[in-house]
Tab-separated table of C-alpha atoms and ligand atoms in Angstrom:
chain	number	residue	atom	x	y	z
A	11	MET	CA	10.597	14.370	-12.852
A	12	ILE	CA	12.258	13.291	-9.649
A	13	ILE	CA	15.440	11.412	-10.497
A	14	SER	CA	16.993	9.449	-7.660
A	15	GLY	CA	19.937	7.070	-8.072
A	16	GLY	CA	19.834	7.696	-11.836
A	17	ARG	CA	16.184	6.749	-12.307
A	18	ILE	CA	12.712	8.312	-12.060
A	19	MET	CA	11.060	7.695	-8.702
A	20	LYS	CA	8.140	5.275	-8.837
A	21	VAL	CA	5.160	4.461	-6.643
A	22	MET	CA	3.228	1.197	-6.746
A	23	LEU	CA	-0.539	1.477	-6.279
A	24	VAL	CA	-1.998	-1.882	-5.229
A	25	ASN	CA	-5.638	-2.535	-6.080
A	26	GLY	CA	-6.964	-5.094	-3.585
A	27	SER	CA	-10.456	-5.244	-5.091
A	28	PRO	CA	-11.899	-8.143	-7.094
A	29	HIS	CA	-12.922	-5.439	-9.615
A	30	GLU	CA	-10.037	-4.451	-11.863
A	31	LYS	CA	-11.599	-1.091	-12.794
A	32	GLY	CA	-14.008	-0.476	-9.904
A	33	CYS	CA	-14.170	2.074	-7.096
A	34	THR	CA	-10.787	1.298	-5.542
A	35	TYR	CA	-9.169	1.596	-8.959
A	36	THR	CA	-10.908	4.944	-9.497
A	37	ALA	CA	-9.432	6.292	-6.253
A	38	LEU	CA	-5.963	4.935	-7.112
A	39	ASN	CA	-6.231	6.418	-10.595
A	40	GLU	CA	-6.761	9.872	-9.077
A	41	ILE	CA	-3.542	9.340	-7.087
A	42	SER	CA	-1.742	8.153	-10.222
A	43	LYS	CA	-2.749	11.274	-12.204
A	44	THR	CA	-1.600	13.572	-9.392
A	45	LEU	CA	1.710	11.725	-9.010
A	46	LYS	CA	2.290	12.226	-12.721
A	47	ASP	CA	1.680	15.936	-12.236
A	48	GLU	CA	4.368	15.792	-9.513
A	49	GLY	CA	6.880	14.090	-11.824
A	50	ILE	CA	6.565	10.638	-10.284
A	51	GLU	CA	5.759	7.456	-12.195
A	52	SER	CA	3.261	4.948	-10.865
A	53	THR	CA	1.893	1.521	-11.696
A	54	ILE	CA	-1.443	0.077	-10.639
A	55	PHE	CA	-0.870	-3.511	-9.510
A	56	TRP	CA	-4.116	-5.531	-9.387
A	57	ILE	CA	-4.116	-8.569	-7.097
A	58	GLY	CA	-6.764	-10.196	-9.289
A	59	ASN	CA	-10.078	-11.866	-8.552
A	60	LYS	CA	-8.990	-15.452	-7.903
A	61	PRO	CA	-8.903	-16.666	-4.269
A	62	VAL	CA	-5.716	-15.581	-2.487
A	63	SER	CA	-4.585	-18.022	0.190
A	64	GLY	CA	-3.811	-16.860	3.688
A	65	CYS	CA	-0.329	-17.398	5.122
A	66	ILE	CA	0.178	-21.072	6.032
A	67	ALA	CA	3.004	-20.181	8.466
A	68	CYS	CA	5.451	-22.615	6.858
A	69	GLY	CA	8.306	-20.170	7.488
A	70	SER	CA	10.116	-21.015	4.264
A	71	CYS	CA	10.124	-17.340	3.210
A	72	ARG	CA	12.662	-16.724	5.975
A	73	GLU	CA	15.144	-18.780	3.903
A	74	THR	CA	14.075	-17.845	0.386
A	75	GLY	CA	12.541	-14.343	0.636
A	76	ARG	CA	9.659	-15.683	-1.467
A	77	CYS	CA	6.273	-17.172	-0.644
A	78	ALA	CA	6.013	-20.949	-1.033
A	79	ILE	CA	2.344	-20.755	-2.101
A	80	LYS	CA	2.366	-20.816	-5.895
A	81	THR	CA	-1.346	-21.102	-6.675
A	82	ASP	CA	-1.935	-17.337	-6.458
A	83	ASP	CA	1.303	-15.713	-7.458
A	84	CYS	CA	0.244	-12.082	-7.038
A	85	VAL	CA	2.329	-12.240	-3.839
A	86	ASN	CA	5.547	-13.323	-5.553
A	87	SER	CA	4.887	-10.973	-8.510
A	88	PHE	CA	4.637	-8.129	-6.025
A	89	LEU	CA	7.844	-9.210	-4.244
A	90	ASP	CA	9.702	-9.480	-7.569
A	91	ALA	CA	8.714	-5.920	-8.499
A	92	ALA	CA	8.925	-4.240	-5.066
A	93	ASP	CA	12.633	-3.300	-5.186
A	94	GLU	CA	11.975	-1.007	-8.162
A	95	TYR	CA	9.476	1.131	-6.227
A	96	ASP	CA	10.147	3.997	-3.839
A	97	GLY	CA	6.693	4.186	-2.247
A	98	PHE	CA	3.467	2.192	-1.997
A	99	VAL	CA	-0.257	2.839	-1.769
A	100	PHE	CA	-2.395	-0.140	-0.782
A	101	GLY	CA	-6.043	0.226	-1.817
A	102	THR	CA	-8.880	-1.997	-0.670
A	103	PRO	CA	-12.655	-2.056	-0.851
A	104	VAL	CA	-14.400	-2.355	2.503
A	105	HIS	CA	-15.903	-5.818	2.969
A	106	TYR	CA	-17.828	-6.185	6.224
A	107	ALA	CA	-16.011	-3.240	7.795
A	108	SER	CA	-12.589	-4.753	7.024
A	109	ALA	CA	-10.234	-4.986	4.084
A	110	SER	CA	-11.338	-7.531	1.447
A	111	GLY	CA	-10.456	-11.130	2.381
A	112	ASN	CA	-8.083	-11.418	-0.573
A	113	MET	CA	-6.357	-8.191	0.410
A	114	VAL	CA	-5.847	-9.334	4.011
A	115	SER	CA	-4.249	-12.568	2.751
A	116	PHE	CA	-2.100	-10.630	0.289
A	117	MET	CA	-0.955	-8.126	2.939
A	118	ASP	CA	-0.160	-10.853	5.509
A	119	ARG	CA	1.990	-12.708	3.012
A	120	ILE	CA	3.841	-9.801	1.386
A	121	PHE	CA	4.710	-8.309	4.749
A	122	PHE	CA	5.693	-11.648	6.307
A	123	SER	CA	7.878	-12.709	3.391
A	124	GLY	CA	8.991	-9.341	2.016
A	125	GLY	CA	8.949	-6.836	4.867
A	126	ARG	CA	12.660	-6.153	4.308
A	127	LYS	CA	11.912	-4.874	0.790
A	128	LEU	CA	9.514	-2.295	2.219
A	129	TYR	CA	11.610	-1.006	5.140
A	130	LEU	CA	11.592	2.828	5.366
A	131	LYS	CA	9.677	3.205	2.103
A	132	PRO	CA	6.629	5.462	2.496
A	133	ALA	CA	3.174	3.877	2.467
A	134	ALA	CA	-0.454	4.925	2.457
A	135	SER	CA	-3.710	3.053	2.296
A	136	VAL	CA	-6.937	3.863	0.496
A	137	GLU	CA	-10.325	2.503	1.503
A	138	SER	CA	-13.335	2.423	-0.796
A	139	ALA	CA	-16.807	1.794	0.615
A	140	ARG	CA	-20.414	2.331	-0.238
A	141	ARG	CA	-21.092	3.757	3.210
A	142	GLY	CA	-19.500	2.354	6.411
A	143	GLY	CA	-16.495	0.582	7.897
A	144	THR	CA	-13.813	2.788	6.358
A	145	THR	CA	-12.107	3.959	9.542
A	146	ALA	CA	-11.918	0.422	10.975
A	147	THR	CA	-10.354	-0.698	7.684
A	148	PHE	CA	-7.978	2.278	7.685
A	149	ASP	CA	-6.776	1.290	11.176
A	150	MET	CA	-6.166	-2.328	10.220
A	151	MET	CA	-4.271	-1.404	7.055
A	152	ASN	CA	-2.000	1.047	8.877
A	153	LYS	CA	-0.799	-1.625	11.294
A	154	TYR	CA	1.216	-3.333	8.542
A	155	TYR	CA	3.197	-0.169	7.780
A	156	PHE	CA	4.170	0.538	11.360
A	157	LEU	CA	5.445	-3.002	11.835
A	158	ALA	CA	7.567	-2.740	8.654
A	159	GLN	CA	8.873	0.702	9.730
A	160	MET	CA	7.330	2.414	6.714
A	161	PRO	CA	6.655	6.133	7.161
A	162	VAL	CA	2.894	6.564	6.791
A	163	ILE	CA	1.702	9.204	4.332
A	164	PRO	CA	-1.501	10.981	5.319
A	165	GLY	CA	-4.413	12.278	3.301
A	166	GLY	CA	-6.436	15.202	4.577
A	167	TYR	CA	-9.388	13.387	6.180
A	168	TRP	CA	-8.211	9.824	6.570
A	169	ASN	CA	-7.936	8.073	3.240
A	170	MET	CA	-11.335	7.063	1.968
A	171	VAL	CA	-13.715	7.424	-0.946
A	172	HIS	CA	-17.416	6.632	-0.940
A	173	GLY	CA	-19.442	5.096	-3.731
A	174	ASN	CA	-20.780	1.838	-5.094
A	175	THR	CA	-19.688	2.517	-8.678
A	176	PRO	CA	-16.768	4.415	-10.261
A	177	ASP	CA	-19.239	7.166	-11.282
A	178	GLU	CA	-20.325	7.593	-7.674
A	179	VAL	CA	-16.687	7.780	-6.556
A	180	MET	CA	-16.134	10.559	-9.101
A	181	GLN	CA	-18.974	12.454	-7.387
A	182	ASP	CA	-17.232	12.184	-3.994
A	183	LYS	CA	-15.393	15.481	-4.374
A	184	GLU	CA	-13.990	15.460	-0.853
A	185	GLY	CA	-12.742	11.894	-1.251
A	186	LEU	CA	-10.990	12.811	-4.501
A	187	VAL	CA	-9.333	15.813	-2.852
A	188	ASN	CA	-8.021	13.418	-0.207
A	189	MET	CA	-6.604	11.140	-2.913
A	190	ARG	CA	-4.756	14.105	-4.415
A	191	VAL	CA	-3.486	15.128	-0.975
A	192	ILE	CA	-2.051	11.628	-0.493
A	193	ALA	CA	-0.274	11.905	-3.856
A	194	ARG	CA	1.126	15.385	-3.117
A	195	ASN	CA	2.288	14.343	0.360
A	196	MET	CA	3.862	11.188	-1.068
A	197	ALA	CA	5.712	13.270	-3.690
A	198	TRP	CA	6.902	15.749	-1.061
A	199	PHE	CA	8.167	12.937	1.169
A	200	LEU	CA	9.984	11.244	-1.718
A	201	ARG	CA	11.681	14.554	-2.565
A	202	ILE	CA	12.827	14.873	1.043
A	203	LYS	CA	14.119	11.296	1.051
A	204	ASP	CA	15.985	11.886	-2.191
A	205	ALA	CA	17.512	15.121	-0.840
A	206	ALA	CA	18.538	13.299	2.349
A	207	ASP	CA	20.195	10.510	0.321
A	208	LYS	CA	22.083	13.053	-1.784
A	209	ALA	CA	23.172	14.921	1.356
A	210	GLY	CA	24.498	11.662	2.829
A	211	VAL	CA	22.053	11.432	5.753
A	212	PRO	CA	22.601	7.890	7.084
A	213	LEU	CA	19.815	5.388	7.644
A	214	PRO	CA	18.811	4.813	11.289
A	215	LYS	CA	21.306	2.707	13.229
A	216	ALA	CA	19.985	-0.858	13.451
A	217	GLU	CA	19.003	-2.245	16.848
A	218	LYS	CA	19.675	-5.885	17.681
A	219	HIS	CA	16.392	-7.811	17.418
A	220	GLU	CA	14.980	-9.262	20.654
A	221	GLN	CA	11.903	-11.493	20.767
A	222	THR	CA	10.444	-12.289	24.173
A	223	ASN	CA	6.973	-13.707	23.410
A	224	PHE	CA	5.511	-12.229	26.627
A	225	ILE	CA	6.833	-15.053	28.837
A	226	ARG	CA	8.997	-12.692	30.904
B	13	LIG	C1	-18.590	-8.882	0.432
B	13	LIG	C2	-18.837	-7.394	0.427
B	13	LIG	C3	-18.946	-6.722	1.636
B	13	LIG	C4	-19.139	-5.351	1.666
B	13	LIG	N1	-19.174	-4.705	2.878
B	13	LIG	C5	-19.321	-3.371	2.911
B	13	LIG	C6	-19.285	-2.673	4.154
B	13	LIG	O1	-19.056	-3.224	5.222
B	13	LIG	N2	-19.467	-1.319	4.123
B	13	LIG	C7	-19.701	-0.642	2.947
B	13	LIG	O2	-19.875	0.561	2.993
B	13	LIG	N3	-19.691	-1.270	1.756
B	13	LIG	C8	-19.506	-2.614	1.712
B	13	LIG	N4	-19.457	-3.258	0.485
B	13	LIG	C9	-19.537	-2.447	-0.746
B	13	LIG	C10	-18.135	-2.090	-1.271
B	13	LIG	O3	-17.252	-1.745	-0.254
B	13	LIG	C11	-18.199	-0.906	-2.219
B	13	LIG	O4	-19.097	-1.157	-3.245
B	13	LIG	C12	-16.820	-0.596	-2.780
B	13	LIG	O5	-16.775	0.716	-3.176
B	13	LIG	C13	-16.476	-1.492	-3.974
B	13	LIG	O6	-15.166	-1.175	-4.436
B	13	LIG	P1	-14.575	-1.918	-5.727
B	13	LIG	O7	-15.413	-1.508	-6.896
B	13	LIG	O8	-13.160	-1.427	-5.851
B	13	LIG	O9	-14.644	-3.382	-5.439
B	13	LIG	C14	-19.253	-4.622	0.447
B	13	LIG	C15	-19.153	-5.309	-0.789
B	13	LIG	C16	-18.936	-6.674	-0.789
B	13	LIG	C17	-18.797	-7.391	-2.119
């Protein structure tokens, strides 16, 4: 087990599919099993299959740190739990060569309202598709992590599995290897972070924020 700050390190695995136990879950489950082998706990957090609203740009999260939209509280449930986790894997099925609509709404809102909770915590994404659109989805998912200054954890051959059913995903041997590589790299990075904390390595010095909106 990796103990940091008196507790076992934990990774949250977000399932952005409308299927609770579908292909995305199957890929995340492979990561979960490998993390366990590495002494790291994990939880699969399902965003559910009810419509998830997009961000309405009300800005109230800047004051409260929570999302004002209460009809689909997977966003606030995630924000409430996020502090307890040391790393994150965001999994999505590919819908029309993009992340699922619900997952895009979820990601927009958790990063807009809770980016500070994710700062410098490692992240990876997982894409599940029958056949195409995985690399486009991988690119769009990664953009969130760079903006939140989350170190991005790689798999061996991007981070995708192929299949239309969990059984088909289990036949994607190369995809499953990649899921295990993500888990092993995540564990290695968390060990490094823990060692750096214990050695007293300081966090990066903060820069003063400037926002210029491209008008000069
Ligand atoms: C609305 C919709 C759009 C889809 N678009 C694609 C696509 O662009 N490319 C693809 O390979 N599969 C596509 N699929 C199939 C799913 O990506 C695939 O079955 C996936 O593995 C399902 O994962 P899940 O069981 O976690 O939901 C689509 C499925 C749905 C429901």
